[in-house]
C-alpha atoms as a PDB file:
ATOM      1  CA  LEU A   1     117.323 -12.085  48.100  1.00  0.00           C
ATOM      2  CA  LEU A   2     117.569  -8.383  48.383  1.00  0.00           C
ATOM      3  CA  ALA A   3     117.782  -8.032  51.994  1.00  0.00           C
ATOM      4  CA  VAL A   4     119.096  -9.865  55.160  1.00  0.00           C
ATOM      5  CA  ARG A   5     117.490  -8.467  58.585  1.00  0.00           C
ATOM      6  CA  LEU A   6     118.512  -9.949  61.676  1.00  0.00           C
ATOM      7  CA  PRO A   7     116.927  -7.505  64.180  1.00  0.00           C
ATOM      8  CA  ALA A   8     117.146  -9.945  67.449  1.00  0.00           C
ATOM      9  CA  LEU A   9     120.696 -11.364  66.862  1.00  0.00           C
ATOM     10  CA  ALA A  10     123.186 -10.232  69.654  1.00  0.00           C
ATOM     11  CA  GLN A  11     125.990 -12.601  69.263  1.00  0.00           C
ATOM     12  CA  ALA A  12     127.547 -14.828  66.521  1.00  0.00           C
ATOM     13  CA  ILE A  13     130.425 -17.386  66.380  1.00  0.00           C
ATOM     14  CA  GLY A  14     130.446 -16.774  62.599  1.00  0.00           C
ATOM     15  CA  LEU A  15     128.417 -14.737  60.189  1.00  0.00           C
ATOM     16  CA  ARG A  16     129.436 -15.065  56.514  1.00  0.00           C
ATOM     17  CA  VAL A  17     127.291 -13.349  53.836  1.00  0.00           C
ATOM     18  CA  ASP A  18     127.925 -14.070  49.979  1.00  0.00           C
ATOM     19  CA  GLY A  19     125.067 -12.706  47.888  1.00  0.00           C
ATOM     20  CA  ASP A  20     125.331 -11.313  44.533  1.00  0.00           C
ATOM     21  CA  GLN A  21     122.000  -9.478  44.661  1.00  0.00           C
ATOM     22  CA  LEU A  22     121.925  -8.471  48.404  1.00  0.00           C
ATOM     23  CA  GLU A  23     121.419  -4.588  48.532  1.00  0.00           C
ATOM     24  CA  GLU A  24     120.864  -4.716  52.613  1.00  0.00           C
ATOM     25  CA  LEU A  25     122.229  -6.350  55.623  1.00  0.00           C
ATOM     26  CA  SER A  26     121.275  -5.399  58.910  1.00  0.00           C
ATOM     27  CA  ALA A  27     121.876  -6.797  62.758  1.00  0.00           C
ATOM     28  CA  PRO A  28     121.259  -3.776  64.816  1.00  0.00           C
ATOM     29  CA  ALA A  29     121.428  -5.667  68.153  1.00  0.00           C
ATOM     30  CA  LEU A  30     124.645  -7.461  67.238  1.00  0.00           C
ATOM     31  CA  GLU A  31     127.365  -6.778  70.016  1.00  0.00           C
ATOM     32  CA  GLU A  32     130.029  -9.163  69.264  1.00  0.00           C
ATOM     33  CA  ALA A  33     131.132 -11.966  66.914  1.00  0.00           C
ATOM     34  CA  ASP A  34     134.112 -14.191  66.569  1.00  0.00           C
ATOM     35  CA  GLN A  35     134.002 -13.778  62.594  1.00  0.00           C
ATOM     36  CA  ILE A  36     132.196 -11.541  59.784  1.00  0.00           C
ATOM     37  CA  ASP A  37     132.738 -12.181  56.344  1.00  0.00           C
ATOM     38  CA  VAL A  38     130.550  -9.906  53.826  1.00  0.00           C
ATOM     39  CA  ARG A  39     130.903 -10.345  50.045  1.00  0.00           C
ATOM     40  CA  ALA A  40     128.109  -8.650  48.291  1.00  0.00           C
ATOM     41  CA  PRO A  41     128.599  -6.671  45.019  1.00  0.00           C
ATOM     42  CA  GLN A  42     125.143  -4.879  45.269  1.00  0.00           C
ATOM     43  CA  LEU A  43     125.091  -3.992  48.887  1.00  0.00           C
ATOM     44  CA  THR A  44     124.554  -0.448  49.641  1.00  0.00           C
ATOM     45  CA  THR A  45     123.147  -0.697  53.353  1.00  0.00           C
ATOM     46  CA  LEU A  46     125.128  -2.250  56.079  1.00  0.00           C
ATOM     47  CA  ALA A  47     123.755  -1.654  59.825  1.00  0.00           C
ATOM     48  CA  PHE A  48     125.607  -3.317  62.390  1.00  0.00           C
ATOM     49  CA  ASP A  49     125.012  -0.227  64.662  1.00  0.00           C
ATOM     50  CA  ASN A  50     125.768  -1.685  68.019  1.00  0.00           C
ATOM     51  CA  LEU A  51     128.744  -4.219  66.856  1.00  0.00           C
ATOM     52  CA  ARG A  52     131.732  -3.421  69.343  1.00  0.00           C
ATOM     53  CA  THR A  53     133.957  -6.455  68.699  1.00  0.00           C
ATOM     54  CA  VAL A  54     134.928  -8.845  66.432  1.00  0.00           C
ATOM     55  CA  ARG A  55     137.458 -11.606  67.763  1.00  0.00           C
ATOM     56  CA  THR A  56     139.098 -12.715  64.772  1.00  0.00           C
ATOM     57  CA  ALA A  57     138.233 -10.924  61.423  1.00  0.00           C
ATOM     58  CA  LEU A  58     136.046  -8.586  60.144  1.00  0.00           C
ATOM     59  CA  SER A  59     136.081  -8.832  56.122  1.00  0.00           C
ATOM     60  CA  LEU A  60     134.108  -6.613  53.952  1.00  0.00           C
ATOM     61  CA  ALA A  61     134.522  -7.130  50.146  1.00  0.00           C
ATOM     62  CA  ASP A  62     133.058  -6.279  46.676  1.00  0.00           C
ATOM     63  CA  ALA A  63     130.221  -4.011  48.060  1.00  0.00           C
ATOM     64  CA  GLN A  64     128.733  -0.482  47.069  1.00  0.00           C
ATOM     65  CA  LEU A  65     129.054   0.912  50.261  1.00  0.00           C
ATOM     66  CA  THR A  66     129.592   4.590  50.283  1.00  0.00           C
ATOM     67  CA  ASP A  67     130.436   5.049  53.951  1.00  0.00           C
ATOM     68  CA  LEU A  68     131.077   2.804  57.110  1.00  0.00           C
ATOM     69  CA  SER A  69     128.608   4.377  59.425  1.00  0.00           C
ATOM     70  CA  GLY A  70     126.995   0.955  59.766  1.00  0.00           C
ATOM     71  CA  LEU A  71     130.171   0.092  62.025  1.00  0.00           C
ATOM     72  CA  ARG A  72     129.806   3.221  64.122  1.00  0.00           C
ATOM     73  CA  SER A  73     130.402   1.359  67.233  1.00  0.00           C
ATOM     74  CA  ILE A  74     133.195  -0.927  66.353  1.00  0.00           C
ATOM     75  CA  ARG A  75     136.174  -0.703  68.777  1.00  0.00           C
ATOM     76  CA  SER A  76     138.012  -3.862  68.177  1.00  0.00           C
ATOM     77  CA  ALA A  77     138.768  -6.143  65.600  1.00  0.00           C
ATOM     78  CA  ALA A  78     141.717  -8.775  65.315  1.00  0.00           C
ATOM     79  CA  LEU A  79     141.845  -8.639  61.707  1.00  0.00           C
ATOM     80  CA  LEU A  80     140.297  -5.766  59.611  1.00  0.00           C
ATOM     81  CA  ARG A  81     140.037  -6.509  55.814  1.00  0.00           C
ATOM     82  CA  LEU A  82     138.282  -3.919  53.437  1.00  0.00           C
ATOM     83  CA  SER A  83     138.774  -4.938  49.785  1.00  0.00           C
ATOM     84  CA  ASN A  84     137.233  -4.091  46.478  1.00  0.00           C
ATOM     85  CA  LEU A  85     134.805  -1.191  48.094  1.00  0.00           C
ATOM     86  CA  ASP A  86     134.909   0.800  44.939  1.00  0.00           C
ATOM     87  CA  GLN A  87     132.431   3.765  46.391  1.00  0.00           C
ATOM     88  CA  LEU A  88     134.354   4.227  49.721  1.00  0.00           C
ATOM     89  CA  ARG A  89     136.050   7.549  50.101  1.00  0.00           C
ATOM     90  CA  ASP A  90     137.335   7.017  53.800  1.00  0.00           C
ATOM     91  CA  LEU A  91     136.899   5.108  57.010  1.00  0.00           C
ATOM     92  CA  THR A  92     134.985   7.791  58.888  1.00  0.00           C
ATOM     93  CA  GLY A  93     132.389   5.429  60.026  1.00  0.00           C
ATOM     94  CA  MET A  94     134.712   3.380  61.731  1.00  0.00           C
ATOM     95  CA  SER A  95     136.209   6.258  64.259  1.00  0.00           C
ATOM     96  CA  GLU A  96     135.725   4.173  67.259  1.00  0.00           C
ATOM     97  CA  LEU A  97     138.093   1.572  66.311  1.00  0.00           C
ATOM     98  CA  SER A  98     140.868   1.553  68.761  1.00  0.00           C
ATOM     99  CA  GLU A  99     142.122  -1.975  68.819  1.00  0.00           C
ATOM    100  CA  ALA A 100     143.397  -4.421  66.041  1.00  0.00           C
ATOM    101  CA  SER A 101     146.067  -6.849  65.243  1.00  0.00           C
ATOM    102  CA  SER A 102     146.033  -6.414  61.439  1.00  0.00           C
ATOM    103  CA  VAL A 103     144.587  -3.853  58.943  1.00  0.00           C
ATOM    104  CA  ILE A 104     144.540  -4.744  55.246  1.00  0.00           C
ATOM    105  CA  VAL A 105     143.135  -1.991  52.895  1.00  0.00           C
ATOM    106  CA  GLN A 106     143.221  -2.864  49.152  1.00  0.00           C
ATOM    107  CA  TYR A 107     141.786  -2.285  45.786  1.00  0.00           C
ATOM    108  CA  ASN A 108     139.444   0.564  46.951  1.00  0.00           C
ATOM    109  CA  ALA A 109     139.257   2.574  43.610  1.00  0.00           C
ATOM    110  CA  GLN A 110     137.913   5.859  45.301  1.00  0.00           C
ATOM    111  CA  LEU A 111     139.274   5.552  48.791  1.00  0.00           C
ATOM    112  CA  ARG A 112     140.962   9.049  49.392  1.00  0.00           C
ATOM    113  CA  SER A 113     142.113   8.781  53.057  1.00  0.00           C
ATOM    114  CA  LEU A 114     142.176   6.734  56.032  1.00  0.00           C
ATOM    115  CA  GLN A 115     140.228   9.302  57.987  1.00  0.00           C
ATOM    116  CA  GLY A 116     138.382   7.245  60.654  1.00  0.00           C
ATOM    117  CA  ALA A 117     141.455   5.158  61.813  1.00  0.00           C
ATOM    118  CA  GLU A 118     142.937   7.743  63.775  1.00  0.00           C
ATOM    119  CA  ARG A 119     142.660   6.027  67.230  1.00  0.00           C
ATOM    120  CA  LEU A 120     144.931   3.102  66.319  1.00  0.00           C
ATOM    121  CA  THR A 121     148.283   3.231  67.999  1.00  0.00           C
ATOM    122  CA  GLN A 122     149.766  -0.133  67.703  1.00  0.00           C
ATOM    123  CA  LEU A 123     149.248  -3.344  65.443  1.00  0.00           C
ATOM    124  CA  SER A 124     150.601  -6.565  66.717  1.00  0.00           C
ATOM    125  CA  GLY A 125     150.053  -8.154  62.991  1.00  0.00           C
ATOM    126  CA  SER A 126     150.418  -6.345  59.843  1.00  0.00           C
ATOM    127  CA  LEU A 127     149.457  -3.023  57.854  1.00  0.00           C
ATOM    128  CA  GLU A 128     148.844  -3.488  54.183  1.00  0.00           C
ATOM    129  CA  VAL A 129     147.688  -0.659  52.014  1.00  0.00           C
ATOM    130  CA  ILE A 130     147.722  -2.151  48.522  1.00  0.00           C
ATOM    131  CA  GLY A 131     146.560  -1.025  45.247  1.00  0.00           C
ATOM    132  CA  ASN A 132     144.184   2.054  46.245  1.00  0.00           C
ATOM    133  CA  PRO A 133     144.727   4.300  43.071  1.00  0.00           C
ATOM    134  CA  SER A 134     143.053   7.268  44.768  1.00  0.00           C
ATOM    135  CA  LEU A 135     144.723   7.265  48.154  1.00  0.00           C
ATOM    136  CA  GLU A 136     146.695  10.712  48.785  1.00  0.00           C
ATOM    137  CA  THR A 137     147.999  10.110  52.178  1.00  0.00           C
ATOM    138  CA  LEU A 138     148.396   7.829  55.363  1.00  0.00           C
ATOM    139  CA  ALA A 139     148.373  10.865  57.623  1.00  0.00           C
ATOM    140  CA  ASP A 140     145.305   9.489  59.710  1.00  0.00           C
ATOM    141  CA  LEU A 141     147.573   6.845  60.896  1.00  0.00           C
ATOM    142  CA  GLY A 142     149.816   9.040  62.536  1.00  0.00           C
ATOM    143  CA  GLN A 143     149.188   7.986  65.896  1.00  0.00           C
ATOM    144  CA  LEU A 144     150.588   4.463  65.282  1.00  0.00           C
ATOM    145  CA  THR A 145     153.826   3.497  66.771  1.00  0.00           C
ATOM    146  CA  HIS A 146     154.261   0.000  66.263  1.00  0.00           C
ATOM    147  CA  VAL A 147     153.352  -2.774  63.556  1.00  0.00           C
ATOM    148  CA  GLY A 148     154.507  -6.122  64.714  1.00  0.00           C
ATOM    149  CA  GLY A 149     154.283  -7.801  61.141  1.00  0.00           C
ATOM    150  CA  VAL A 150     154.739  -6.524  57.907  1.00  0.00           C
ATOM    151  CA  LEU A 151     154.340  -3.032  56.634  1.00  0.00           C
ATOM    152  CA  ASP A 152     153.463  -3.192  52.870  1.00  0.00           C
ATOM    153  CA  ILE A 153     152.546  -0.004  51.069  1.00  0.00           C
ATOM    154  CA  ASP A 154     152.025  -0.970  47.571  1.00  0.00           C
ATOM    155  CA  THR A 155     150.787   0.435  44.359  1.00  0.00           C
ATOM    156  CA  ASN A 156     148.823   3.523  45.695  1.00  0.00           C
ATOM    157  CA  GLY A 157     149.190   5.659  42.437  1.00  0.00           C
ATOM    158  CA  SER A 158     148.188   8.993  44.143  1.00  0.00           C
ATOM    159  CA  LEU A 159     150.013   8.480  47.472  1.00  0.00           C
ATOM    160  CA  ARG A 160     151.914  11.674  48.168  1.00  0.00           C
ATOM    161  CA  ASP A 161     153.113  10.966  51.308  1.00  0.00           C
ATOM    162  CA  VAL A 162     153.547   8.177  53.994  1.00  0.00           C
ATOM    163  CA  ALA A 163     153.113  10.486  56.937  1.00  0.00           C
ATOM    164  CA  LEU A 164     153.350   7.726  59.772  1.00  0.00           C
ATOM    165  CA  SER A 165     155.097  10.559  61.861  1.00  0.00           C
ATOM    166  CA  SER A 166     154.780   8.352  65.310  1.00  0.00           C
ATOM    167  CA  LEU A 167     155.743   5.024  63.934  1.00  0.00           C
ATOM    168  CA  LEU A 168     158.646   3.713  66.069  1.00  0.00           C
ATOM    169  CA  SER A 169     159.006   0.119  65.017  1.00  0.00           C
ATOM    170  CA  VAL A 170     158.212  -2.481  62.241  1.00  0.00           C
ATOM    171  CA  GLY A 171     158.570  -6.264  63.453  1.00  0.00           C
ATOM    172  CA  GLY A 172     158.075  -8.038  59.989  1.00  0.00           C
ATOM    173  CA  GLY A 173     159.581  -5.982  57.359  1.00  0.00           C
ATOM    174  CA  LEU A 174     158.840  -3.026  55.432  1.00  0.00           C
ATOM    175  CA  GLN A 175     157.815  -2.749  51.656  1.00  0.00           C
ATOM    176  CA  ILE A 176     157.036   0.508  49.819  1.00  0.00           C
ATOM    177  CA  ARG A 177     156.592   0.200  46.095  1.00  0.00           C
ATOM    178  CA  ALA A 178     155.158   1.643  42.843  1.00  0.00           C
ATOM    179  CA  GLY A 179     154.584   5.138  44.375  1.00  0.00           C
ATOM    180  CA  ASN A 180     154.626   7.267  41.440  1.00  0.00           C
ATOM    181  CA  VAL A 181     154.035  10.518  43.025  1.00  0.00           C
ATOM    182  CA  LEU A 182     155.598   9.587  46.390  1.00  0.00           C
ATOM    183  CA  SER A 183     158.204  12.182  46.695  1.00  0.00           C
ATOM    184  CA  SER A 184     159.859  11.725  50.355  1.00  0.00           C
ATOM    185  CA  LEU A 185     160.191   9.258  52.949  1.00  0.00           C
ATOM    186  CA  ASP A 186     160.209  11.960  55.608  1.00  0.00           C
ATOM    187  CA  GLY A 187     157.037  10.479  57.094  1.00  0.00           C
ATOM    188  CA  LEU A 188     159.168   7.735  58.441  1.00  0.00           C
ATOM    189  CA  SER A 189     161.626   9.785  60.419  1.00  0.00           C
ATOM    190  CA  ALA A 190     160.618   8.451  63.785  1.00  0.00           C
ATOM    191  CA  LEU A 191     161.325   4.931  62.598  1.00  0.00           C
ATOM    192  CA  VAL A 192     164.118   3.398  64.545  1.00  0.00           C
ATOM    193  CA  ALA A 193     163.748  -0.246  64.232  1.00  0.00           C
ATOM    194  CA  VAL A 194     162.716  -2.457  61.362  1.00  0.00           C
ATOM    195  CA  ASN A 195     163.325  -6.188  60.925  1.00  0.00           C
ATOM    196  CA  LEU A 196     164.555  -7.210  57.372  1.00  0.00           C
ATOM    197  CA  PRO A 197     163.647  -7.380  54.594  1.00  0.00           C
ATOM    198  CA  ILE A 198     163.271  -3.964  53.571  1.00  0.00           C
ATOM    199  CA  THR A 199     162.071  -3.391  49.866  1.00  0.00           C
ATOM    200  CA  LEU A 200     162.091   0.344  48.406  1.00  0.00           C
ATOM    201  CA  GLN A 201     161.318  -0.056  44.671  1.00  0.00           C
ATOM    202  CA  ASP A 202     159.614   1.792  41.672  1.00  0.00           C
ATOM    203  CA  LEU A 203     159.586   5.019  43.626  1.00  0.00           C
ATOM    204  CA  PRO A 204     160.898   7.615  40.768  1.00  0.00           C
ATOM    205  CA  LEU A 205     160.734  10.793  42.637  1.00  0.00           C
ATOM    206  CA  ILE A 206     162.797   9.537  45.670  1.00  0.00           C
ATOM    207  CA  SER A 207     166.422  10.104  45.216  1.00  0.00           C
ATOM    208  CA  GLU A 208     168.849   7.058  45.847  1.00  0.00           C
ATOM    209  CA  GLU A 209     170.633   8.939  48.540  1.00  0.00           C
ATOM    210  CA  GLU A 210     167.215   9.060  50.596  1.00  0.00           C
ATOM    211  CA  ILE A 211     166.650   5.478  49.863  1.00  0.00           C
ATOM    212  CA  GLN A 212     170.035   4.327  51.040  1.00  0.00           C
ATOM    213  CA  ALA A 213     169.893   6.618  54.111  1.00  0.00           C
END
């Protein structure tokens, strides 16, 4: 099966697609869903052009998508998970996204920025940015003021700055690890409240004085 086309589907309780050969997935009339879970290692075309709301989780994994323009209308997703999207360079196709509880961005080999996530201002859940070796900055989350759960920035080998310049509070713990070129924590200078635990580890370019401060 190379293509799944659902032209009349407008609402879905759950849409789960797991196809090793699938190259195209489209549901252009779909406006809202409870959950969408897509894992398709050959997927190059995703067209959910009118999807606005995902009430529980939107998960895309193991696909060959070069952009997220097929999600151009998405405004709200309780959980957004983007995993192993090796051709993806940024999130520009999701520039309408303004509401999310948790965001997980992990193991995306060519992801260089989070451009497209600029409208996010608060997360009631967690922000996890893990294992993205080409990611250089988090500046596109510069409007984010609150993370209610864990803030986990781990093993992003090209990350030069944290640059969460508006972040005031983290409710569930802070972890920054394995940042070989991360040279400063100045991007967290607005932070006034963090619940324990706080883990700052394997940051060779950051001095002990800055970590203790």
